[in-house]
XYZ file of C-alpha atoms in Angstrom:
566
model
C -0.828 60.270 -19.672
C 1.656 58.252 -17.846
C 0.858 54.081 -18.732
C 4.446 53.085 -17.485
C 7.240 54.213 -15.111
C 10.769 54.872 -16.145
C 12.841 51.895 -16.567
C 16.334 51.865 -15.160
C 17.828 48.925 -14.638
C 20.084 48.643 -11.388
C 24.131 48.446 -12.499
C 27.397 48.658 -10.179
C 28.149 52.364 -12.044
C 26.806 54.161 -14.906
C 28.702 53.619 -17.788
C 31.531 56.117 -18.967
C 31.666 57.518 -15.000
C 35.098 57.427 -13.270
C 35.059 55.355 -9.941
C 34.949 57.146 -7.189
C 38.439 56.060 -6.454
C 40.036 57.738 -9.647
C 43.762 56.106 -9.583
C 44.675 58.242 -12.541
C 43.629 61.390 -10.937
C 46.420 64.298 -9.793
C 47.102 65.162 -6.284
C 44.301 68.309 -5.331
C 45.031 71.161 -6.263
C 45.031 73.925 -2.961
C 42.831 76.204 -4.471
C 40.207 77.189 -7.428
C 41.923 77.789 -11.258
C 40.712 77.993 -14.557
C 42.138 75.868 -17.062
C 41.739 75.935 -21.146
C 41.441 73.146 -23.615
C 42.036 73.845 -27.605
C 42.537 71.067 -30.092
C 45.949 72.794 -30.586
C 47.361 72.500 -27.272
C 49.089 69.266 -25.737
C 47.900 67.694 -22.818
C 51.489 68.344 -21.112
C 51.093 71.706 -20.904
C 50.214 73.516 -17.513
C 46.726 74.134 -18.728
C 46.394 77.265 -16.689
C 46.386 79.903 -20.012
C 45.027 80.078 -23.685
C 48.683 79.448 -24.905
C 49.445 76.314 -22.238
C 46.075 74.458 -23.098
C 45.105 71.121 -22.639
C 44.444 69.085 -26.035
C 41.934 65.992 -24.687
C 38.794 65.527 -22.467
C 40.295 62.855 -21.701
C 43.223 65.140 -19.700
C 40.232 66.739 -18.177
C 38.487 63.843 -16.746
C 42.111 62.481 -15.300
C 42.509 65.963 -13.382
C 41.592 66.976 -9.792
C 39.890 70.292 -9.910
C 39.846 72.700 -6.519
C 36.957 74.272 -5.492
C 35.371 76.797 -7.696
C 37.365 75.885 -10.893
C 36.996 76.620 -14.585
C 37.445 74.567 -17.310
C 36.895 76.572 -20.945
C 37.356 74.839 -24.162
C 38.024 76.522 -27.129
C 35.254 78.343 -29.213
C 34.157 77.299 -32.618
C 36.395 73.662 -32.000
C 35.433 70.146 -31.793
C 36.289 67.666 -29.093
C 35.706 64.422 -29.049
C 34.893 62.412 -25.319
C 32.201 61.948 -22.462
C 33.199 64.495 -19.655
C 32.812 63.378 -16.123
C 33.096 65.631 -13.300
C 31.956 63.320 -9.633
C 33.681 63.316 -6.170
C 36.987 62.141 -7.651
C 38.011 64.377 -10.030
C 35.623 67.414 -7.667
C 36.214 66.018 -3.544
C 35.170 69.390 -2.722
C 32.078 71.712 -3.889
C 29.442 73.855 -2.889
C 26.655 75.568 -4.527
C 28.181 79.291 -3.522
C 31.411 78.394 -5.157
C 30.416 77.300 -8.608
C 32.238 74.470 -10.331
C 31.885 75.716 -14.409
C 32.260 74.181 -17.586
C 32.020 76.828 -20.755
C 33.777 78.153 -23.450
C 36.113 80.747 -24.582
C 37.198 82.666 -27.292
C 35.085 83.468 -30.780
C 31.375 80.783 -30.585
C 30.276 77.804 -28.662
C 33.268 75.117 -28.215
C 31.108 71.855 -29.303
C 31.382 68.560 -27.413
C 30.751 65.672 -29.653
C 30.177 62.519 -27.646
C 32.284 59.151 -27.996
C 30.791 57.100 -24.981
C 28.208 54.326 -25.880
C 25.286 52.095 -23.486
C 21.858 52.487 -22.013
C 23.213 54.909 -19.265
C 26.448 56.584 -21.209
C 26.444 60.465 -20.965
C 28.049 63.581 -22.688
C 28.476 65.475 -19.664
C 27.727 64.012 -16.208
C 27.804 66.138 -13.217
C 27.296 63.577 -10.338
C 27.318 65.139 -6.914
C 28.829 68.005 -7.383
C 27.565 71.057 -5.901
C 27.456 74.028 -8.090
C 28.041 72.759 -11.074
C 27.434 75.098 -14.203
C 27.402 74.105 -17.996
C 27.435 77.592 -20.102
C 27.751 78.288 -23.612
C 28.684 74.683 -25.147
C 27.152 72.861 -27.656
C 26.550 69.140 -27.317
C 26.234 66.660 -29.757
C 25.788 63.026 -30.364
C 28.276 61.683 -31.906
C 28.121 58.132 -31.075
C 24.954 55.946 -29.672
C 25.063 58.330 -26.665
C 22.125 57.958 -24.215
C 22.147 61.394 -22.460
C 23.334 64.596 -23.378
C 23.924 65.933 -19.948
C 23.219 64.393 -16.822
C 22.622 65.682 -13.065
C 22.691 63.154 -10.549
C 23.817 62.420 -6.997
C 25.134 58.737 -6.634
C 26.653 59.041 -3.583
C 25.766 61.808 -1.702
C 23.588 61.619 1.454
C 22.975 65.285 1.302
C 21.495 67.004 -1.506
C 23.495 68.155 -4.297
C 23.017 71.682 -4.673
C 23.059 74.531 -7.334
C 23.320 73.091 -10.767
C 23.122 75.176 -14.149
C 22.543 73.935 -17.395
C 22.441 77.700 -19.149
C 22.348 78.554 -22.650
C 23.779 75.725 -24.457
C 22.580 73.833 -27.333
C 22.157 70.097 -27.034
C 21.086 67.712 -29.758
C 20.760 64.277 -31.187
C 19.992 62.155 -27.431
C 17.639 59.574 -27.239
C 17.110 55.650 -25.622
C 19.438 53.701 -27.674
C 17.403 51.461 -29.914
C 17.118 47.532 -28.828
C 17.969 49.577 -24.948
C 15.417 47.988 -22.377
C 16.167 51.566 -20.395
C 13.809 54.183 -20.888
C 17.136 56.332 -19.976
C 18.127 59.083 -22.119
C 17.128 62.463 -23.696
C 19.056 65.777 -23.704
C 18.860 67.026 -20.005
C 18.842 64.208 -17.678
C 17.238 65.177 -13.825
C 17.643 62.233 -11.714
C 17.144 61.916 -7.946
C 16.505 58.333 -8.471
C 20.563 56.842 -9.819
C 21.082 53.975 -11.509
C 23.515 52.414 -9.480
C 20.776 52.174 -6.168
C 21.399 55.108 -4.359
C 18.846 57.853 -4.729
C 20.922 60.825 -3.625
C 18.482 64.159 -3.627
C 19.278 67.394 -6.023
C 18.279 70.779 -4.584
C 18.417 73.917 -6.520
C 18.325 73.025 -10.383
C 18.389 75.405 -13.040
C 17.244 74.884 -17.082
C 17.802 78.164 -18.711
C 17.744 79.212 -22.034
C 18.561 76.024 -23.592
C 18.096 74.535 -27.439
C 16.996 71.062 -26.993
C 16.152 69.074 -29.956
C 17.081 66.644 -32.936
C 17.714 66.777 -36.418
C 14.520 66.707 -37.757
C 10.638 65.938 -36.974
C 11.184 62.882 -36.746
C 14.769 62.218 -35.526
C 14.645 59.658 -32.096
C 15.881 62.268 -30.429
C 13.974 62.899 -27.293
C 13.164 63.961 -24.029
C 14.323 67.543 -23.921
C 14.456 67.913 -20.094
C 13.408 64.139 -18.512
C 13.403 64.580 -14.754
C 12.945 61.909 -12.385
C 13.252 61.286 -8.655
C 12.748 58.895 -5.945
C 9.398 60.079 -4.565
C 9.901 63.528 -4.402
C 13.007 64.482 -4.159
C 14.252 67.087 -6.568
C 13.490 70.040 -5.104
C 13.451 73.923 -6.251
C 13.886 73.461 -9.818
C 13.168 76.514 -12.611
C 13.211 75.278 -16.276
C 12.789 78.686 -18.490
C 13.626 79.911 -21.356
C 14.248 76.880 -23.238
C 13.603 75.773 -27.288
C 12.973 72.326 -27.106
C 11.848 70.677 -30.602
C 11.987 68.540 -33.157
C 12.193 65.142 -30.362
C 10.516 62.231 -32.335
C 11.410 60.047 -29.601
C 11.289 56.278 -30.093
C 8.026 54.369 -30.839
C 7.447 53.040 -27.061
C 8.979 56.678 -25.828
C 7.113 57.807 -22.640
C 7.855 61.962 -21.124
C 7.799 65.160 -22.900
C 9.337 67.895 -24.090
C 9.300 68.838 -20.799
C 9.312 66.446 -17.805
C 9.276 67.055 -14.695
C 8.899 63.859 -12.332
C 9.863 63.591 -8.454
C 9.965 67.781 -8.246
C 8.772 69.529 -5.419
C 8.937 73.353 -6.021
C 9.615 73.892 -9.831
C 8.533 76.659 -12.303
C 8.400 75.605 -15.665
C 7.645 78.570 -18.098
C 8.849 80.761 -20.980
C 9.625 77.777 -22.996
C 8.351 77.412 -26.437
C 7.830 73.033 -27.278
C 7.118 71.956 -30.089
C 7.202 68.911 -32.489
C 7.585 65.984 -30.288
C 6.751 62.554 -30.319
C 6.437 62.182 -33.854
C 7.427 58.301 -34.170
C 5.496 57.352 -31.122
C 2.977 54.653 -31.410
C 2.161 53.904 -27.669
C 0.137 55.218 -24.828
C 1.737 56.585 -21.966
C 4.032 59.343 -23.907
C 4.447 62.342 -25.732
C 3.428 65.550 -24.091
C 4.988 68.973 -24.319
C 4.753 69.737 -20.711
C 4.288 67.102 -18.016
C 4.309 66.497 -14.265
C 3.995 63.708 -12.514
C 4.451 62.521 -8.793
C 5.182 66.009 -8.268
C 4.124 68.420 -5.764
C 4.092 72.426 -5.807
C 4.687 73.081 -9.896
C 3.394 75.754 -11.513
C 3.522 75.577 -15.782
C 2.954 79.188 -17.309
C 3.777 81.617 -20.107
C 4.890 78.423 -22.046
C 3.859 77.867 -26.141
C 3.414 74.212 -26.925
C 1.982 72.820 -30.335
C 2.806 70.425 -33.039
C 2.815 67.512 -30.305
C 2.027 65.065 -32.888
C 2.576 61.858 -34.925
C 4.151 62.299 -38.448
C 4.226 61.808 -40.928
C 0.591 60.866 -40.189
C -1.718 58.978 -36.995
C -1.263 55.199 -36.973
C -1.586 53.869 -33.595
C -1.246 55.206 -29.681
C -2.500 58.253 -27.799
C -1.836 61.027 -25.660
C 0.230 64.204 -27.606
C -1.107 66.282 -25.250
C -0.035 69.908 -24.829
C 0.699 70.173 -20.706
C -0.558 67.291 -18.658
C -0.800 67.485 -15.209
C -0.398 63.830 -14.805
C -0.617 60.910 -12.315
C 0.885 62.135 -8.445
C 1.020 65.927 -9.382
C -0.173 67.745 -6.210
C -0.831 71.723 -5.202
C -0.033 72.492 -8.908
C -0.921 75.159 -11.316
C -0.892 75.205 -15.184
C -1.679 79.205 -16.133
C -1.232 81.191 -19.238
C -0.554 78.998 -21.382
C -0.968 78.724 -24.986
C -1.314 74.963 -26.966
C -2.364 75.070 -30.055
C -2.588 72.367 -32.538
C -1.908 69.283 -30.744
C -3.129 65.916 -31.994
C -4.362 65.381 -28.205
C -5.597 67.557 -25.667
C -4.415 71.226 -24.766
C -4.960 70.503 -21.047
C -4.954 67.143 -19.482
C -5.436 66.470 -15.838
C -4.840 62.357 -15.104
C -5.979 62.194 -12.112
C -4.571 58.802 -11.388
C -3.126 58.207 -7.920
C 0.485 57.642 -7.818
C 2.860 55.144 -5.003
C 0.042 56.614 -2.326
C 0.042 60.297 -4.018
C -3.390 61.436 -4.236
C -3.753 63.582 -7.108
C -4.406 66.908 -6.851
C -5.825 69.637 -5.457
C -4.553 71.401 -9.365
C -5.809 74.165 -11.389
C -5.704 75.182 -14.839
C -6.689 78.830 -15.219
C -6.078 81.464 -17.788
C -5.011 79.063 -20.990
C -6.183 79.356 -24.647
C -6.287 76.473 -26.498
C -6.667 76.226 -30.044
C -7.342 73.402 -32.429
C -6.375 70.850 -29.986
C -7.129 67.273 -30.386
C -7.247 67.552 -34.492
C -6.758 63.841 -34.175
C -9.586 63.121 -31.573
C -7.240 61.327 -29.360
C -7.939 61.985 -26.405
C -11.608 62.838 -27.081
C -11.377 66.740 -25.601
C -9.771 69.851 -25.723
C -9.319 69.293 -22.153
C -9.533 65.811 -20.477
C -10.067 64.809 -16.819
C -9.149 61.113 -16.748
C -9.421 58.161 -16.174
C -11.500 58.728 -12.568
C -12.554 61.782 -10.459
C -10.183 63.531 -9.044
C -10.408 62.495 -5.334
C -8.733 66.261 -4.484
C -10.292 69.194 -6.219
C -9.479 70.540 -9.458
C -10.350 74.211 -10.373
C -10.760 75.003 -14.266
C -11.558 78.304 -14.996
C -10.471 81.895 -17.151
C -9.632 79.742 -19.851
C -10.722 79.595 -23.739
C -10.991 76.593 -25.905
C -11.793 77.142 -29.505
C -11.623 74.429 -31.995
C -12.609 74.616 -36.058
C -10.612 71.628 -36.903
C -12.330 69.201 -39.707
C -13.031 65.516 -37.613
C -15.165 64.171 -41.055
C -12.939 60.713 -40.429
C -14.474 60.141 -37.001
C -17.970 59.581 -36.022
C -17.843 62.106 -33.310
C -15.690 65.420 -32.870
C -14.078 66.170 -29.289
C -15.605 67.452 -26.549
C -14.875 70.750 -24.796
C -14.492 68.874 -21.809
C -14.077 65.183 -21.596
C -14.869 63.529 -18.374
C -13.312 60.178 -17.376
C -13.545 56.148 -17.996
C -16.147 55.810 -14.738
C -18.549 57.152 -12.682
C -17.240 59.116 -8.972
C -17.538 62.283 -7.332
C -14.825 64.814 -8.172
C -13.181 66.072 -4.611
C -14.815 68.740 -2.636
C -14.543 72.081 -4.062
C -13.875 71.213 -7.465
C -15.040 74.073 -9.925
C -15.416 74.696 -13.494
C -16.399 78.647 -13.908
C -15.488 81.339 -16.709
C -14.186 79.209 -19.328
C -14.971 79.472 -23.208
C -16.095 76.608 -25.210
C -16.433 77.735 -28.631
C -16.720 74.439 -31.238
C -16.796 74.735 -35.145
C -14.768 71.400 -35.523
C -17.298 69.033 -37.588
C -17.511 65.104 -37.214
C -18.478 63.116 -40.564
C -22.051 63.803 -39.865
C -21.380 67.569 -39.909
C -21.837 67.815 -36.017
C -19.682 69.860 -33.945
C -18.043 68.073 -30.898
C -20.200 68.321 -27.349
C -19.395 71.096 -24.616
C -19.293 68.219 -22.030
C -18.821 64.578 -22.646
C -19.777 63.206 -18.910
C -20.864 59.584 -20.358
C -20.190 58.221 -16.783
C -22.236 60.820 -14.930
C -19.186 61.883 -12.915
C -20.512 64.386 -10.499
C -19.151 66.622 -7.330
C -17.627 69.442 -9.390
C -19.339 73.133 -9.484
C -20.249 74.575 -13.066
C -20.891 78.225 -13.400
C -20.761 81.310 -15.826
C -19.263 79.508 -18.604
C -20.268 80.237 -22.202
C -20.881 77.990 -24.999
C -21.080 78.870 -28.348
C -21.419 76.709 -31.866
C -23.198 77.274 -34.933
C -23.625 73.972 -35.358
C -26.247 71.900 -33.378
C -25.074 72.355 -29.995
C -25.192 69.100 -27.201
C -23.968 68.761 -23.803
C -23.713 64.646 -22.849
C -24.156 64.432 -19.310
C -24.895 60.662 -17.790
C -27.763 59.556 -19.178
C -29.202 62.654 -21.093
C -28.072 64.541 -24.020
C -29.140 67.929 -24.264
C -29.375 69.130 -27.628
C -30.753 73.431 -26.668
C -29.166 75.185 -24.531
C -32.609 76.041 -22.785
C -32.871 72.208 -21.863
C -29.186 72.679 -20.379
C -30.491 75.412 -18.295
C -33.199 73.505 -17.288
C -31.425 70.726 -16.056
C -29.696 72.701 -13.679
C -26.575 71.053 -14.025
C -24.987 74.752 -14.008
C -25.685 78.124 -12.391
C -25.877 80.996 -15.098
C -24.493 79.153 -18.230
C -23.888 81.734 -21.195
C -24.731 81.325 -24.659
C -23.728 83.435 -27.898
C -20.843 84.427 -29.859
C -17.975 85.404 -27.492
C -17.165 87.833 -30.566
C -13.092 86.457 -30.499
C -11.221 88.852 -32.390
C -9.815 86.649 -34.659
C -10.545 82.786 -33.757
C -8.830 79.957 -35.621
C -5.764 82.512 -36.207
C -3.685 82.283 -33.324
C -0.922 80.456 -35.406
C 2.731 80.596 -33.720
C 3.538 83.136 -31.979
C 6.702 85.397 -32.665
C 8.751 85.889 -29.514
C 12.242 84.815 -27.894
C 12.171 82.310 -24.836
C 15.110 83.612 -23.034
C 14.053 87.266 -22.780
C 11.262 86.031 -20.708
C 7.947 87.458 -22.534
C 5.678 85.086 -22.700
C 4.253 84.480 -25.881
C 1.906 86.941 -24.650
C 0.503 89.150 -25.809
C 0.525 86.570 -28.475
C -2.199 85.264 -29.689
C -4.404 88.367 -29.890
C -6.892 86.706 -31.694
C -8.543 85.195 -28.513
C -9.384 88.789 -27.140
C -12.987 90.244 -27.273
C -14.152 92.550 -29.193
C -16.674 95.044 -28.172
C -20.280 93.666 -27.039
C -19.491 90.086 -26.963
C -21.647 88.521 -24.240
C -18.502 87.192 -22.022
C -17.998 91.055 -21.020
C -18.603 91.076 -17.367
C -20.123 88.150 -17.239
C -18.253 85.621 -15.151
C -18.316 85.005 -11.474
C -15.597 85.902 -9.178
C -13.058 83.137 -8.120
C -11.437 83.262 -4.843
C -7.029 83.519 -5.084
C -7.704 83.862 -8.647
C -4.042 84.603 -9.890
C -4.642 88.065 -10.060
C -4.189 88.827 -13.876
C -5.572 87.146 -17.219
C -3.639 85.908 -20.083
C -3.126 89.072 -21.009
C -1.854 90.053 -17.798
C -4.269 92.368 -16.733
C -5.765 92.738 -13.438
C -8.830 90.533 -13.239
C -11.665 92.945 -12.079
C -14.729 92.322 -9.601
C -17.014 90.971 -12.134
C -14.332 89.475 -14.808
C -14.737 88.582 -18.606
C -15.514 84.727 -19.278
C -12.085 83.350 -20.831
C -8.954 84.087 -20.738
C -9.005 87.751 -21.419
C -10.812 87.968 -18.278
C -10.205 91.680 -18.007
């Protein structure tokens, strides 16, 4: 849940850029070439061919590069520098003539940064259409900020068509003592920190290793986009590793950020192990939007979003969090699992006018979320109603964590810091709330924890299932049997029983490969049903349902409850 925007301060130029003036720079060349760097070569050479390469970045930051150029360091080598690429060293480039930074030769040439501040870079790419970084491996080999950044500091168009492809980028993180919340592997800024908030159009994330050293390195975000309202637009982030980002004790973002983005797909990407030295509120998720419109979050894995070495203070380490702003946005097939804090968080908070929502989470498992009781419920809805609707339905939440330190366990659903109305059409239908975790009386957490009587939203066909003594807190009344719940008539045609999950509690981590685009389904099979479980045919049809389950098969007439719907 987002507690506090991103701070960049205002400066003249980001440090480590060239001016836009570049003095040193050659005369242009007339058209595209690809050049070659090797630590053997000389920067007097021609640069054109393996055997006349360049020696330094610093040759290739002094050099004007035509239109559609190459520049291709040498495989398995070192070099040691902050690349730049802008409008002096690239005056002319367009997304259908890419611009392309990569490697040649036997492995990934590694670029091992030098450059040092609260706003220093690896690789920058400001303004420059069609810029592609393939195949390199960065590193941070100094007190480096960013890993790679995208940007557009002086363009009054949008910058277009920019790759960040299979690469692996490590070690990036705020400085410490910084009072910038700048930095992070993959930097996605619309808003620049020298004032002018030139748009991006057209980004691409793909089949990336983001991460630090360790659990608990201060490396951190993976991908931290952020705009100026909302104005980085078309972005696809798949395929991506992103892991091991303890970020820094007041860190804020995710794994996964996406801020200012209107049109993005965020999926295939496996997150896990952030936010490990975080202490605050306002930070660590796996997946997060926020004053973002049109997103849609699916087929991702997150777990292990979670303080270590154990919980001492702060909150969220939520799996994917629709967050403050985030309108027309879907979070689908996903799986979280083991997450101090929620699976699914919607904060509903209204951002700089944004009203949030209308958002739906559909077709999700979730399993052992909140083992720390942080945010109170597998899924959260807070801190209002959602003025716009929010749809919740096809998904299953299963929980048989131990909570014996806390004097309640979480909620299926928890609902809110104050009383409202949730926005008209709001639903909550097909979803599977089965609860073994135990609080230190032995009671398993509530389906519903509604303290503030929110109200508005639609309840139907969902099934509830504990062995323990079941309870359902909504306003003023507990309900302790589910015939009392019925009774109340809170919900039309609640289910009770065993859903009969073929294997609950063992989802564990699934085994598949981001970049070939899988899933993890069919991972986790154990949230499938096994023959005569009473969520067989039992939902209620939703309208523009998605079409498939989490198991990506067609969801029928009368579907399943939970996310194996078919």
């Amino acid at each position: 849940m987002r507690a506090k925007a991103l701070v960049l301060a205002t400066v003249p130029v980001v440090v480590g850029l060239l001016p836009v003036t570049a003095g040193t720079a050659q005369a242009a060349p007339a058209a595209a070439a690809s050049y070659y760097v090797s630590p053997s070569g000389s920067d007097s050479n021609t640069g054109l061919s393996a055997g006349q390469a360049w020696k330094t970045i610093a040759k290739v930051n002094s050099t004007v590069f035509g239109q559609g150029s190459t520049v291709s360091f040498e495989g398995g080598r070192s070099f040691s520098g902050c690349l730049v690429f802008n409008s002096a060293n690239v005056p002319v480039s367009s997304a259908s003539v890419p611009f392309t930074v990569t490697s040649y030769g036997t492995g990934r040439a590694t670029v091992s940064s030098t450059c040092t501040g609260d706003y220093s870079s690896a690789v920058t790419a400001d303004n420059v259409s069609g810029f592609r970084l393939e195949d390199v491996k960065v590193v941070n080999g100094s007190t480096t900020a960013a890993g790679v950044l995208l940007e557009n500091q002086d363009g009054t168009s949008a910058t277009r068509g920019l790759t960040v492809s299979d690469s692996d980028i490590s070690g990036f993180g705020t400085p410490a003592g910084s009072g910038s919340s700048f930095g992070g592997q993959i930097m996605v800024l619309g808003y620049a920190v020298n004032g002018h908030s030139g748009p991006l159009d057209n980004v691409v994330i793909r089949n990336n290793a983001l991460h630090g050293a360790g659990v608990t390195s201060a490396a951190g975000p993976g991908v931290y986009g952020w705009g100026s309202g909302v104005n980085i637009t078309n972005v696809t982030v798949e395929g991506n590793t992103v892991y091991n980002l303890g970020m820094s004790a007041k860190g804020t973002g995710a794994g996964i950020t996406g801020d200012g983005w209107d049109g993005a797909v965020i999926q295939h990407n496996a997150v896990h192990d952030v936010g490990a030295n975080v202490t605050s509120c306002g930070g660590a998720s796996g997946i997060e939007t926020y004053t973002s419109n049109n997103v849609t979050v699916r087929y991702n894995e997150v777990y292990n979003v979670q303080p270590s070495p154990a919980f001492t203070a702060g909150c969220d380490w939520d799996g994917i969090d629709l967050d403050g702003g985030t309108t027309h946005s879907v979070a689908e097939y996903n799986y979280t699992h083991h997450n101090a804090g929620s699976g699914l968080l919607a904060y509903t908070s209204t951002v700089d006018s944004r009203v949030w929502g209308p958002n739906t989470f559909r077709y999700n498992i979730s399993e052992n979320d909140d083992w720390a009781k942080i945010q109170g419920g597998l899924m959260d809805v807070v801190p209002s109603a959602p003025k716009n609707a929010l749809n919740v339905y096809g998904n299953t939440f299963f929980t048989n964590v131990a909570q014996t330190g806390k004097s309640s366990g979480s909620a299926c659903f928890d609902f809110g810091y104050a009383a409202g109305t949730w926005g008209a059409g709001s639903l909550i239908a097909d979803n599977i709330c089965s609860m073994g975790n135990k609080d230190q009386y032995g009671r398993p957490g509530p389906f519903y924890y509604n303290a503030y009587g929110q109200t508005g939203m639609t309840l139907s066909h969902n099934l509830y299932y504990t062995a323990g003594s079941p309870s359902w807190r909504w306003g003023g009344t507990t309900y302790s049997t589910f015939a009392a719940w019925q009774a109340a008539g809170v919900e039309t045609s609640p289910v009770w029983g065993d859903p009969l999950l073929a294997s609950p509690g063992a989802g564990g981590t699934c085994s598949w490969t981001p970049p070939a685009g899988t899933g993890p389904q069919p991972c986790p099979q154990a949230y499938t049903l096994k023959s005569g479980s009473p969520a067989a045919g039992s939902g209620t049809p939703v309208a523009d349902n998605g079409g498939t389950d989490y198991y990506r098969a067609a969801v029928p007439a009368a579907p399943n409850i939970g996310a194996d719907a078919a």
